[in-house]
C-alpha cells in the first residue's frame, strides 16, 4: 500500500516532455515503483539519469534525489526537471537576452548551417547560446535552456511552427551530409520562425502546473568514479537504466544540442572517455559493476535497486548474462526479474527510432537487494 497520500498526480508530467532523449524510460515505471514502496523524504539515486525521469518521478512524490550522467545534454534536461519557474519568467528572460545581446561572437557557417536555420533564427539562437553558456545558474535559465534544446530540431508543421529548424528528426540531431542532400532534393529552405513565440508556447505547456520544490542534485560526471555521490545522505532506492550493450551513439546523436551547450559546430564521432566502454561484453559488464559497487556504498542496508536492462537479442551478448556478470561481487544480489511487456517496450523504441527495429528489443526489470 502506498505511504504517499499527497503525491502529485502522474498527470502533472508535462515538464517531463520538455526535450526528448535517446532510450528514455516511461515516467510511469519509476513513479509506480517509488509510490508503491517509498515514503516522503526517502533519497533516490539514478547513476545513469539520462533526461532525469527517475528524479522527476521522485520529485512528484516528495522524495529528494540525486542524478548523474556523463552526457551534458542529459544533465541540462535533467536539471530542468527539478527546477521551478513561472512560464512568464522564462519568456521574459528570453526577451531580455535577445533585446540586450550584442552580435554573437561566432555564427557557424557552411551548407548545413545555411539550410538548418533561417539566418535570423540562427543569429538569435547564437545570442541565446552565448548568454546561457556564460551563465546558466538560475532555475529560470535552466528551464529556458531545456526548452530551447527541445525546440532545436524537429518536424516542420503545416501550421504554426514549434521547432526552430528546417525539417528534422526530433529525438536525434540531423546528420549533416544526409540532411543537406534531403533539404536540397526536396527544395526545403528554412523558414524564419518567431523564436519568442515558440519559447512561450512551450513554457506555457511545460510549466502550466505547479510542482513541489524538492531537494535534489544533478551532476555531470562519471558514475564509475568511486567518490561519486559522496556528499549525499544514504539512499533508500536506486532506479536506473544503463546504456544497453552496443548502443553507444548518445553523444553523436545529440550533436546539435551539444553545440548549443558549448560543443563544436560539427559531429564528433569519437567515443567519449566518460561513457561506459563497449569494447567487449566482459569489459562492459565490469564497467557497470563498478557503478553498482558505488551504489552499494551510497545506499542504506535495506536499499532496493531496480535496473531496467535489455538489448537486441543476440546470442553473443545476451543482455541478462551481461547484467548477471556485472552484479558479481558488487554488493548487490538479484532477487527477482520481470519482463517489460513488449507493448511498452515497443512503443518506447518506436518513438525513438521512428521505424521498427529489425530484431526485437527485450527488456527486463531486475530487482536487487544489498548483500
Ligand atoms: C539508457 S540511458 C538512461 C535514460 C534514462 N533512464 C532516461 O529516462 O532518460 C543511459 C545513460 O547513461 C549515460 N552514461 C553512460 N556512461 C556513463 C557513465 N560512465 N557515467 C554516467 N552516465 C553514463 C548515457 O549518457 C545515457 O544518458
Short mmCIF file of N, CA, C and O in Angstrom, two decimals, residues 193-291:
data_model
loop_
_atom_site.label_atom_id
_atom_site.label_comp_id
_atom_site.label_asym_id
_atom_site.label_seq_id
_atom_site.Cartn_x
_atom_site.Cartn_y
_atom_site.Cartn_z
N UNK A 193 11.44 31.77 -38.15
CA UNK A 193 10.42 31.48 -37.14
C UNK A 193 10.52 32.52 -36.02
O UNK A 193 11.56 33.16 -35.84
N UNK A 194 9.41 32.66 -35.29
CA UNK A 194 9.38 33.60 -34.17
C UNK A 194 9.89 32.87 -32.92
O UNK A 194 9.17 32.08 -32.30
N UNK A 195 11.15 33.11 -32.61
CA UNK A 195 11.81 32.36 -31.52
C UNK A 195 11.06 32.54 -30.20
O UNK A 195 10.81 31.57 -29.46
N UNK A 196 10.65 33.77 -29.91
CA UNK A 196 9.98 34.02 -28.62
C UNK A 196 8.62 33.31 -28.57
O UNK A 196 8.25 32.73 -27.55
N UNK A 197 7.87 33.30 -29.69
CA UNK A 197 6.55 32.61 -29.66
C UNK A 197 6.73 31.12 -29.40
O UNK A 197 5.92 30.52 -28.67
N UNK A 198 7.76 30.53 -30.01
CA UNK A 198 7.98 29.10 -29.80
C UNK A 198 8.33 28.85 -28.33
O UNK A 198 7.80 27.94 -27.68
N UNK A 199 9.20 29.70 -27.78
CA UNK A 199 9.57 29.53 -26.36
C UNK A 199 8.33 29.72 -25.48
O UNK A 199 8.08 28.95 -24.54
N UNK A 200 7.50 30.72 -25.81
CA UNK A 200 6.33 30.99 -24.97
C UNK A 200 5.34 29.83 -24.99
O UNK A 200 4.86 29.38 -23.94
N UNK A 201 5.04 29.31 -26.19
CA UNK A 201 4.03 28.23 -26.21
C UNK A 201 4.57 27.00 -25.48
O UNK A 201 3.83 26.29 -24.80
N UNK A 202 5.87 26.76 -25.56
CA UNK A 202 6.45 25.62 -24.83
C UNK A 202 6.46 25.88 -23.31
O UNK A 202 6.16 25.00 -22.53
N UNK A 203 6.85 27.09 -22.92
CA UNK A 203 6.88 27.39 -21.47
C UNK A 203 5.47 27.25 -20.90
O UNK A 203 5.28 26.68 -19.81
N UNK A 204 4.45 27.73 -21.63
CA UNK A 204 3.07 27.61 -21.13
C UNK A 204 2.68 26.15 -20.98
O UNK A 204 2.01 25.77 -20.03
N UNK A 205 3.12 25.33 -21.94
CA UNK A 205 2.75 23.90 -21.90
C UNK A 205 3.47 23.17 -20.77
O UNK A 205 2.86 22.45 -19.99
N UNK A 206 4.77 23.38 -20.66
CA UNK A 206 5.54 22.56 -19.71
C UNK A 206 5.45 23.04 -18.27
O UNK A 206 5.69 22.27 -17.35
N UNK A 207 5.14 24.33 -18.12
CA UNK A 207 5.17 24.87 -16.75
C UNK A 207 3.78 25.27 -16.28
O UNK A 207 3.63 26.12 -15.41
N UNK A 208 2.75 24.66 -16.87
CA UNK A 208 1.38 25.07 -16.54
C UNK A 208 0.97 24.64 -15.14
O UNK A 208 0.13 25.25 -14.52
N UNK A 209 1.55 23.54 -14.64
CA UNK A 209 1.11 23.01 -13.34
C UNK A 209 2.20 23.25 -12.29
O UNK A 209 3.37 22.99 -12.55
N UNK A 210 1.82 23.73 -11.09
CA UNK A 210 2.83 23.93 -10.06
C UNK A 210 3.34 22.60 -9.54
O UNK A 210 2.56 21.68 -9.27
N UNK A 211 4.65 22.48 -9.41
CA UNK A 211 5.24 21.21 -8.96
C UNK A 211 5.97 21.44 -7.64
O UNK A 211 6.45 22.54 -7.38
N UNK A 212 6.05 20.41 -6.78
CA UNK A 212 6.74 20.60 -5.50
C UNK A 212 8.23 20.92 -5.70
O UNK A 212 8.84 20.42 -6.64
N UNK A 213 8.75 21.76 -4.80
CA UNK A 213 10.17 22.09 -4.84
C UNK A 213 10.87 21.13 -3.88
O UNK A 213 10.76 21.29 -2.67
N UNK A 214 11.53 20.12 -4.41
CA UNK A 214 12.09 19.05 -3.57
C UNK A 214 13.61 19.08 -3.72
O UNK A 214 14.13 19.30 -4.82
N UNK A 215 14.30 18.83 -2.63
CA UNK A 215 15.77 18.86 -2.63
C UNK A 215 16.32 17.85 -3.65
O UNK A 215 15.89 16.68 -3.65
N UNK A 216 17.25 18.28 -4.47
CA UNK A 216 17.77 17.34 -5.46
C UNK A 216 19.05 17.90 -6.07
O UNK A 216 19.31 19.10 -5.99
N UNK A 217 19.79 17.00 -6.68
CA UNK A 217 21.07 17.42 -7.27
C UNK A 217 21.33 16.58 -8.52
O UNK A 217 21.24 15.34 -8.46
N UNK A 218 21.65 17.26 -9.61
CA UNK A 218 22.02 16.54 -10.84
C UNK A 218 23.44 16.96 -11.16
O UNK A 218 23.74 18.16 -11.18
N UNK A 219 24.29 15.98 -11.43
CA UNK A 219 25.69 16.32 -11.71
C UNK A 219 26.15 15.74 -13.04
O UNK A 219 25.76 14.61 -13.39
N UNK A 220 27.01 16.50 -13.72
CA UNK A 220 27.70 15.99 -14.89
C UNK A 220 28.90 15.21 -14.37
O UNK A 220 29.76 15.78 -13.70
N UNK A 221 28.95 13.91 -14.60
CA UNK A 221 30.08 13.16 -14.07
C UNK A 221 30.06 11.72 -14.52
O UNK A 221 29.17 11.29 -15.27
N UNK A 222 31.05 10.99 -14.06
CA UNK A 222 31.23 9.60 -14.45
C UNK A 222 30.89 8.73 -13.25
O UNK A 222 31.60 8.74 -12.25
N UNK A 223 29.83 7.95 -13.35
CA UNK A 223 29.35 7.16 -12.21
C UNK A 223 30.28 6.01 -11.85
O UNK A 223 30.10 5.36 -10.83
N UNK A 224 31.28 5.71 -12.71
CA UNK A 224 32.24 4.65 -12.35
C UNK A 224 33.22 5.15 -11.30
O UNK A 224 33.88 4.36 -10.65
N UNK A 225 33.33 6.46 -11.18
CA UNK A 225 34.33 7.03 -10.26
C UNK A 225 33.88 6.80 -8.82
O UNK A 225 32.74 7.07 -8.46
N UNK A 226 34.82 6.29 -8.00
CA UNK A 226 34.43 5.79 -6.68
C UNK A 226 33.84 6.85 -5.77
O UNK A 226 32.99 6.55 -4.96
N UNK A 227 34.27 8.11 -5.90
CA UNK A 227 33.73 9.07 -4.93
C UNK A 227 32.48 9.81 -5.43
O UNK A 227 32.05 10.78 -4.83
N UNK A 228 31.87 9.32 -6.51
CA UNK A 228 30.62 9.94 -6.96
C UNK A 228 29.58 9.85 -5.85
O UNK A 228 29.53 8.86 -5.13
N UNK A 229 28.76 10.85 -5.73
CA UNK A 229 27.61 10.88 -4.79
C UNK A 229 28.02 10.91 -3.32
O UNK A 229 27.21 10.63 -2.46
N UNK A 230 29.30 11.24 -3.05
CA UNK A 230 29.73 11.11 -1.66
C UNK A 230 29.08 12.13 -0.72
O UNK A 230 29.04 11.91 0.48
N UNK A 231 28.55 13.23 -1.29
CA UNK A 231 28.05 14.30 -0.42
C UNK A 231 26.57 14.16 -0.07
O UNK A 231 25.94 15.13 0.33
N UNK A 232 25.99 13.01 -0.29
CA UNK A 232 24.55 12.91 -0.04
C UNK A 232 24.23 11.89 1.04
O UNK A 232 25.02 10.98 1.31
N UNK A 233 23.04 12.03 1.66
CA UNK A 233 22.64 11.04 2.65
C UNK A 233 22.48 9.67 1.99
O UNK A 233 22.29 9.59 0.77
N UNK A 234 22.54 8.60 2.77
CA UNK A 234 22.40 7.24 2.20
C UNK A 234 21.01 7.11 1.57
O UNK A 234 20.01 7.47 2.18
N UNK A 235 20.99 6.58 0.36
CA UNK A 235 19.72 6.50 -0.37
C UNK A 235 19.00 5.19 -0.06
O UNK A 235 19.61 4.18 0.31
N UNK A 236 17.69 5.22 -0.24
CA UNK A 236 16.84 4.05 0.00
C UNK A 236 16.56 3.32 -1.32
O UNK A 236 16.29 2.14 -1.33
N UNK A 237 16.62 4.09 -2.43
CA UNK A 237 16.31 3.50 -3.75
C UNK A 237 17.32 3.91 -4.81
O UNK A 237 17.77 5.06 -4.82
N UNK A 238 17.62 2.95 -5.68
CA UNK A 238 18.33 3.26 -6.92
C UNK A 238 17.40 2.77 -8.03
O UNK A 238 17.00 1.60 -8.01
N UNK A 239 17.01 3.65 -8.94
CA UNK A 239 16.21 3.19 -10.10
C UNK A 239 16.91 3.72 -11.33
O UNK A 239 17.08 4.95 -11.48
N UNK A 240 17.32 2.82 -12.20
CA UNK A 240 18.20 3.26 -13.28
C UNK A 240 18.11 2.37 -14.51
O UNK A 240 17.56 1.27 -14.46
N UNK A 241 18.66 2.87 -15.60
CA UNK A 241 18.74 2.10 -16.83
C UNK A 241 20.08 2.45 -17.50
O UNK A 241 20.22 3.53 -18.07
N UNK A 242 21.06 1.54 -17.39
CA UNK A 242 22.36 1.83 -18.02
C UNK A 242 22.24 1.76 -19.54
O UNK A 242 21.24 1.25 -20.04
N UNK A 243 23.26 2.23 -20.25
CA UNK A 243 23.21 2.05 -21.71
C UNK A 243 23.13 0.55 -22.01
O UNK A 243 23.69 -0.25 -21.27
N UNK A 244 22.44 0.18 -23.06
CA UNK A 244 22.40 -1.23 -23.46
C UNK A 244 23.68 -1.51 -24.26
O UNK A 244 24.14 -0.64 -25.01
N UNK A 245 24.20 -2.72 -24.06
CA UNK A 245 25.48 -3.04 -24.70
C UNK A 245 25.38 -2.83 -26.22
O UNK A 245 24.47 -3.35 -26.87
N UNK A 246 26.31 -2.07 -26.77
CA UNK A 246 26.32 -1.82 -28.21
C UNK A 246 25.64 -0.51 -28.60
O UNK A 246 25.81 -0.03 -29.71
N UNK A 247 24.84 0.07 -27.70
CA UNK A 247 24.19 1.35 -28.03
C UNK A 247 25.10 2.46 -27.52
O UNK A 247 25.06 2.82 -26.36
N UNK A 248 25.93 2.98 -28.43
CA UNK A 248 26.98 3.88 -27.95
C UNK A 248 27.01 5.21 -28.68
O UNK A 248 28.05 5.85 -28.76
N UNK A 249 25.86 5.60 -29.22
CA UNK A 249 25.88 6.82 -30.03
C UNK A 249 25.20 8.00 -29.32
O UNK A 249 24.73 8.92 -29.98
N UNK A 250 25.16 7.95 -27.99
CA UNK A 250 24.46 9.02 -27.26
C UNK A 250 24.98 10.42 -27.61
O UNK A 250 24.21 11.35 -27.73
N UNK A 251 26.30 10.56 -27.74
CA UNK A 251 26.83 11.91 -27.96
C UNK A 251 26.70 12.34 -29.43
O UNK A 251 26.12 13.39 -29.69
N UNK A 252 27.17 11.53 -30.42
CA UNK A 252 26.99 11.98 -31.81
C UNK A 252 25.51 12.19 -32.18
O UNK A 252 25.19 13.11 -32.94
N UNK A 253 24.63 11.37 -31.62
CA UNK A 253 23.21 11.53 -31.95
C UNK A 253 22.63 12.84 -31.42
O UNK A 253 21.55 13.25 -31.82
N UNK A 254 23.31 13.44 -30.45
CA UNK A 254 22.80 14.68 -29.84
C UNK A 254 23.69 15.86 -30.18
O UNK A 254 23.72 16.84 -29.44
N UNK A 255 24.41 15.79 -31.31
CA UNK A 255 25.47 16.77 -31.53
C UNK A 255 24.96 18.21 -31.62
O UNK A 255 25.63 19.13 -31.17
N UNK A 256 23.75 18.43 -32.17
CA UNK A 256 23.26 19.81 -32.31
C UNK A 256 22.91 20.39 -30.93
O UNK A 256 23.16 21.57 -30.66
N UNK A 257 22.35 19.57 -30.07
CA UNK A 257 22.07 20.04 -28.70
C UNK A 257 23.39 20.26 -27.94
O UNK A 257 23.51 21.20 -27.17
N UNK A 258 24.37 19.38 -28.22
CA UNK A 258 25.69 19.59 -27.59
C UNK A 258 26.31 20.91 -28.05
O UNK A 258 26.93 21.62 -27.26
N UNK A 259 26.14 21.21 -29.35
CA UNK A 259 26.64 22.51 -29.86
C UNK A 259 26.00 23.65 -29.07
O UNK A 259 26.70 24.57 -28.61
N UNK A 260 24.69 23.59 -28.85
CA UNK A 260 24.03 24.68 -28.14
C UNK A 260 24.59 24.85 -26.73
O UNK A 260 24.63 25.94 -26.18
N UNK A 261 25.05 23.74 -26.15
CA UNK A 261 25.60 23.81 -24.79
C UNK A 261 27.07 24.22 -24.76
O UNK A 261 27.68 24.25 -23.70
N UNK A 262 27.64 24.47 -25.94
CA UNK A 262 29.04 24.93 -25.96
C UNK A 262 29.96 24.00 -26.73
O UNK A 262 31.17 24.25 -26.80
N UNK A 263 29.42 22.94 -27.30
CA UNK A 263 30.24 21.98 -28.06
C UNK A 263 30.56 22.48 -29.46
O UNK A 263 30.15 23.59 -29.85
N UNK A 264 31.29 21.65 -30.24
CA UNK A 264 31.68 22.08 -31.59
C UNK A 264 30.49 22.14 -32.55
O UNK A 264 29.45 21.54 -32.29
N UNK A 265 30.69 22.86 -33.69
CA UNK A 265 29.58 23.01 -34.64
C UNK A 265 29.62 21.91 -35.72
O UNK A 265 29.21 22.13 -36.84
N UNK A 266 30.16 20.76 -35.35
CA UNK A 266 30.20 19.59 -36.25
C UNK A 266 30.04 18.33 -35.39
O UNK A 266 30.16 18.40 -34.16
N UNK A 267 29.77 17.19 -36.06
CA UNK A 267 29.58 15.95 -35.30
C UNK A 267 30.94 15.37 -34.90
O UNK A 267 31.81 15.24 -35.75
N UNK A 268 31.07 15.01 -33.65
CA UNK A 268 32.30 14.32 -33.21
C UNK A 268 31.96 12.84 -33.04
O UNK A 268 31.13 12.52 -32.18
N UNK A 269 32.57 11.99 -33.87
CA UNK A 269 32.19 10.57 -33.82
C UNK A 269 32.98 9.76 -32.80
O UNK A 269 32.59 8.68 -32.46
N UNK A 270 34.08 10.34 -32.29
CA UNK A 270 34.88 9.51 -31.38
C UNK A 270 34.11 9.33 -30.07
O UNK A 270 33.34 10.19 -29.64
N UNK A 271 34.34 8.16 -29.44
CA UNK A 271 33.64 7.84 -28.19
C UNK A 271 34.20 8.67 -27.04
O UNK A 271 35.42 8.85 -26.94
N UNK A 272 33.32 9.16 -26.19
CA UNK A 272 33.80 9.91 -25.03
C UNK A 272 34.37 8.93 -24.00
O UNK A 272 33.82 7.86 -23.76
N UNK A 273 35.47 9.34 -23.39
CA UNK A 273 36.09 8.53 -22.32
C UNK A 273 35.15 8.34 -21.14
O UNK A 273 35.32 7.45 -20.33
N UNK A 274 34.18 9.24 -21.05
CA UNK A 274 33.32 9.23 -19.85
C UNK A 274 32.09 8.35 -20.02
O UNK A 274 31.27 8.23 -19.11
N UNK A 275 31.93 7.73 -21.20
CA UNK A 275 30.83 6.78 -21.40
C UNK A 275 31.36 5.37 -21.13
O UNK A 275 32.54 5.10 -21.33
N UNK A 276 30.48 4.46 -20.69
CA UNK A 276 30.91 3.07 -20.48
C UNK A 276 31.54 2.56 -21.77
O UNK A 276 31.06 2.86 -22.86
N UNK A 277 32.57 1.71 -21.62
CA UNK A 277 33.28 1.18 -22.81
C UNK A 277 32.53 -0.03 -23.35
O UNK A 277 32.20 -0.94 -22.59
N UNK A 278 32.31 -0.05 -24.68
CA UNK A 278 31.57 -1.16 -25.29
C UNK A 278 32.51 -2.11 -26.02
O UNK A 278 32.07 -2.86 -26.88
N UNK A 279 33.82 -2.12 -25.69
CA UNK A 279 34.76 -2.91 -26.49
C UNK A 279 34.49 -4.41 -26.43
O UNK A 279 34.74 -5.11 -27.40
N UNK A 280 34.00 -4.93 -25.31
CA UNK A 280 33.56 -6.33 -25.27
C UNK A 280 32.50 -6.44 -24.18
O UNK A 280 32.43 -5.57 -23.29
N UNK A 281 31.72 -7.52 -24.24
CA UNK A 281 30.66 -7.70 -23.24
C UNK A 281 31.27 -7.79 -21.84
O UNK A 281 30.72 -7.26 -20.87
N UNK A 282 32.45 -8.45 -21.73
CA UNK A 282 33.06 -8.64 -20.40
C UNK A 282 33.52 -7.29 -19.84
O UNK A 282 33.30 -6.99 -18.65
N UNK A 283 34.11 -6.47 -20.69
CA UNK A 283 34.57 -5.14 -20.22
C UNK A 283 33.36 -4.29 -19.83
O UNK A 283 33.33 -3.63 -18.79
N UNK A 284 32.33 -4.37 -20.65
CA UNK A 284 31.13 -3.59 -20.37
C UNK A 284 30.52 -3.99 -19.02
O UNK A 284 30.15 -3.14 -18.21
N UNK A 285 30.46 -5.31 -18.78
CA UNK A 285 29.89 -5.80 -17.51
C UNK A 285 30.73 -5.31 -16.32
O UNK A 285 30.20 -4.88 -15.30
N UNK A 286 32.06 -5.33 -16.49
CA UNK A 286 32.94 -4.88 -15.39
C UNK A 286 32.72 -3.39 -15.11
O UNK A 286 32.71 -2.95 -13.96
N UNK A 287 32.51 -2.62 -16.18
CA UNK A 287 32.29 -1.18 -16.01
C UNK A 287 30.97 -0.91 -15.28
O UNK A 287 30.91 -0.08 -14.39
N UNK A 288 29.93 -1.65 -15.67
CA UNK A 288 28.64 -1.48 -14.97
C UNK A 288 28.81 -1.89 -13.51
O UNK A 288 28.27 -1.26 -12.61
N UNK A 289 29.59 -2.98 -13.30
CA UNK A 289 29.81 -3.48 -11.93
C UNK A 289 30.42 -2.41 -11.03
O UNK A 289 30.06 -2.30 -9.85
N UNK A 290 31.31 -1.59 -11.60
CA UNK A 290 31.93 -0.56 -10.73
C UNK A 290 30.88 0.46 -10.31
O UNK A 290 30.94 1.01 -9.20
N UNK A 291 29.91 0.70 -11.15
CA UNK A 291 28.83 1.64 -10.76
C UNK A 291 27.97 1.02 -9.65
O UNK A 291 27.62 1.67 -8.66
#
